[in-house]
Every structure is written in C-alpha cells, then in structure tokens.
Tab-separated table of C-alpha atoms in Angstrom:
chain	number	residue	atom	x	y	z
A	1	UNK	CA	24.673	4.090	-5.059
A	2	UNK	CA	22.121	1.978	-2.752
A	3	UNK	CA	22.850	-1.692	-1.922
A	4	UNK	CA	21.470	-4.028	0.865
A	5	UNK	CA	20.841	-7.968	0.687
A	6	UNK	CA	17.044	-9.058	0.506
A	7	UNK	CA	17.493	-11.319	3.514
A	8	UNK	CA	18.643	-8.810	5.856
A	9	UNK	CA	16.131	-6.171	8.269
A	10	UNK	CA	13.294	-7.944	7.795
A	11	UNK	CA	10.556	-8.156	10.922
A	12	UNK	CA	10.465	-10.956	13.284
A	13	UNK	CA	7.335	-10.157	13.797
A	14	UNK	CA	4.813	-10.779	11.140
A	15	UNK	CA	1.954	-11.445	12.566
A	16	UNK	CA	0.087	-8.528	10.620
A	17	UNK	CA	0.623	-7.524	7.059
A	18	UNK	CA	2.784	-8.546	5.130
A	19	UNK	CA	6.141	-6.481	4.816
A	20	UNK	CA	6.511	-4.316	1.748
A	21	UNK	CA	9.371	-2.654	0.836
A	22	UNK	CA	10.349	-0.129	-2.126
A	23	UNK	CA	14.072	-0.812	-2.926
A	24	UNK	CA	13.857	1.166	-6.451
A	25	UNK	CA	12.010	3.218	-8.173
A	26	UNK	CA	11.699	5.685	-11.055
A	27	UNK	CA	9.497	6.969	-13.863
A	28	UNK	CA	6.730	4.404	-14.825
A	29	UNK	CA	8.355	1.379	-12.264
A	30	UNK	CA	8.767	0.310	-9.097
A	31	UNK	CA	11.168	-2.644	-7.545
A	32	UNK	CA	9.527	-4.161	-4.154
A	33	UNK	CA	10.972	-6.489	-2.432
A	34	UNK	CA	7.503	-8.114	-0.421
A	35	UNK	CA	8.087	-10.394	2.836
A	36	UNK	CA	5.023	-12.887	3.662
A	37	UNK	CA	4.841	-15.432	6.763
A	38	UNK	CA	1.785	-17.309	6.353
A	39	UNK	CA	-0.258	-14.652	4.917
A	40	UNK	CA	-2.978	-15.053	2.531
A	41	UNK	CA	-5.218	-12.569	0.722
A	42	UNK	CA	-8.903	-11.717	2.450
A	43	UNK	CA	-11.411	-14.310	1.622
A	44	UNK	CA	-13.301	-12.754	-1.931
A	45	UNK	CA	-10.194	-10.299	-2.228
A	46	UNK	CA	-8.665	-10.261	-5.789
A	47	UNK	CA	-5.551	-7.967	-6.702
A	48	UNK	CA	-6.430	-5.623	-9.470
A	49	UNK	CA	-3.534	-3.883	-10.030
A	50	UNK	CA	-3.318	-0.973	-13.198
A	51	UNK	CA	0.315	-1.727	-13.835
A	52	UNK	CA	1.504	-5.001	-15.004
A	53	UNK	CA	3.929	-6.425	-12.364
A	54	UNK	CA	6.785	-9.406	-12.974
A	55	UNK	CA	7.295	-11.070	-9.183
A	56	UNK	CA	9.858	-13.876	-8.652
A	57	UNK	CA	9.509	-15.624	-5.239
A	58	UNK	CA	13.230	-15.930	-3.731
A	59	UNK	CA	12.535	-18.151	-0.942
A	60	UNK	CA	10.272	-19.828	0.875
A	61	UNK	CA	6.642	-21.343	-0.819
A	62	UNK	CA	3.407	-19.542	-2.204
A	63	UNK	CA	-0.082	-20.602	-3.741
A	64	UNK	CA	-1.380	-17.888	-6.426
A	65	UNK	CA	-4.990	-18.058	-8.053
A	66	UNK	CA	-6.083	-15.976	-11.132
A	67	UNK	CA	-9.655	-15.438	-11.360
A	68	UNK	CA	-9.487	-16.591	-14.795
A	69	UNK	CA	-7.910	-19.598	-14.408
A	70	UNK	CA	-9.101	-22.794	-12.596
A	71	UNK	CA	-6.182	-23.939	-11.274
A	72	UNK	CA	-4.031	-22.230	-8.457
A	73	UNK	CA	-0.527	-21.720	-9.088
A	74	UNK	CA	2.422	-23.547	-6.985
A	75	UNK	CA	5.199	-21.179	-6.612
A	76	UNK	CA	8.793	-22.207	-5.173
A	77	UNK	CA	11.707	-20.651	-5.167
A	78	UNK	CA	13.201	-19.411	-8.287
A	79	UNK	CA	9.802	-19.458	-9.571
A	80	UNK	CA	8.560	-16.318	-11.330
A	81	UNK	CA	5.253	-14.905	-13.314
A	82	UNK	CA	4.212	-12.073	-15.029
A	83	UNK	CA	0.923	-10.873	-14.156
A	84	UNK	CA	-0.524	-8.852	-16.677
A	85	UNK	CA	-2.448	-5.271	-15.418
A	86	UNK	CA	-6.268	-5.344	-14.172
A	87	UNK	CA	-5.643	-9.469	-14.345
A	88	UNK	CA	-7.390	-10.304	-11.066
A	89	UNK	CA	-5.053	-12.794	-8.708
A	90	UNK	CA	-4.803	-13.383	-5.123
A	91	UNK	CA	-2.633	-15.213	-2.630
A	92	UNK	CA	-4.132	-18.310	-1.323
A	93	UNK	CA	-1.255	-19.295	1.039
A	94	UNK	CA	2.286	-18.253	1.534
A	95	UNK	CA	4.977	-21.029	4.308
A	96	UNK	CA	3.738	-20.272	7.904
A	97	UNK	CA	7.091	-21.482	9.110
A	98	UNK	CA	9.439	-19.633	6.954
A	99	UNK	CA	9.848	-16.076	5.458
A	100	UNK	CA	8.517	-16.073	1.709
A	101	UNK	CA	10.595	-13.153	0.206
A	102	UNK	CA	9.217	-11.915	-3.338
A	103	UNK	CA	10.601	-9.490	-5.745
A	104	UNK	CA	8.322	-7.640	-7.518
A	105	UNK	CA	9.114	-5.427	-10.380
A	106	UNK	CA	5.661	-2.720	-11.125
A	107	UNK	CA	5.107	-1.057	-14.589
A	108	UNK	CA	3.710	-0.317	-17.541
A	109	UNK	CA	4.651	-2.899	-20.542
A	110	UNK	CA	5.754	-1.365	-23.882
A	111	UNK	CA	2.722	0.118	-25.863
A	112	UNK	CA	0.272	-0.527	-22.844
C-alpha cells in the first residue's frame, strides 16, 4: 500500500519545469500529480497528447486554451476538465505566487 499527501515534498524551487510526478500507474493509465509556479507553455506550443487525460486543479489558479476553441479556460480550484486525446491545449498561465497542484489521471477512454 502507497500513501503520501499531494501538498507534501514538493520543490521550493521552481524556477524550471514544472514538477511532474507519477503517484499511480498500471495497464492503459497513469495518475500524475503535476506542480506549476508561474509556468506557462512555450509560445506556439500545443499539447497533443494520444491518451485522453481528466486533470482537476487542487489549488492554486490556471488559464487553459484549446486550439479549437476561442476562448481560454479559467481554472480554480476544484475545477476539473476532460481533455479528449490528440485535442490540442496549452497552458497560458498558471499563479506566480502560489503552487498550482493538478491531478491528472492519463488513459485510454472505453472503445477509443
């Protein structure tokens, strides 16, 4: 049996990427629990993941665009979104002054 709080042994320093770590995983998924400080995709960088992924943001704030949609997407804690695979998205902005934790859950839906 593994267990560990999401708030605990993460970086003080995040000054590079942002911190990605695999709590679970098995056949076909993969739990992540993702730590950003002011990070942002590269500018013309879009996400195009082959696995669909459901991500809930825990704390902190985040800005997500979809390259199909026009409108970016306010995130705040508690909110979540299922991003379909090869749907192209990328992280305008994540709190510079606090930790924005994520959990991400990576898979393949039912039939896909």
């Amino acid at each position: 049996m593994n267990r560990s709080n999401l708030f605990e042994k993460i970086p003080s320093d995040l000054s590079g990427e942002e911190f990605v770590d695999v709590l679970s995983s098995g056949d076909g998924f993969r739990v992540e629990r993702i730590v950003s400080r002011g990070h942002s995709s590269e500018a013309g960088f879009w996400y195009d993941q082959p696995e669909a992924e459901w991500v809930i943001l825990v704390s902190g704030s985040a800005v997500l665009r979809f390259e199909s949609e026009q409108e970016a997407v306010e995130m705040s804690p508690g909110d979540w979104i299922e991003i379909p695979a090869h749907c192209r998205h990328r992280v305008d902005s994540t709190a510079a002054d606090e930790n924005s934790v994520w959990l991400a859950v990576h898979g393949q839906r039912p039939g896909n």
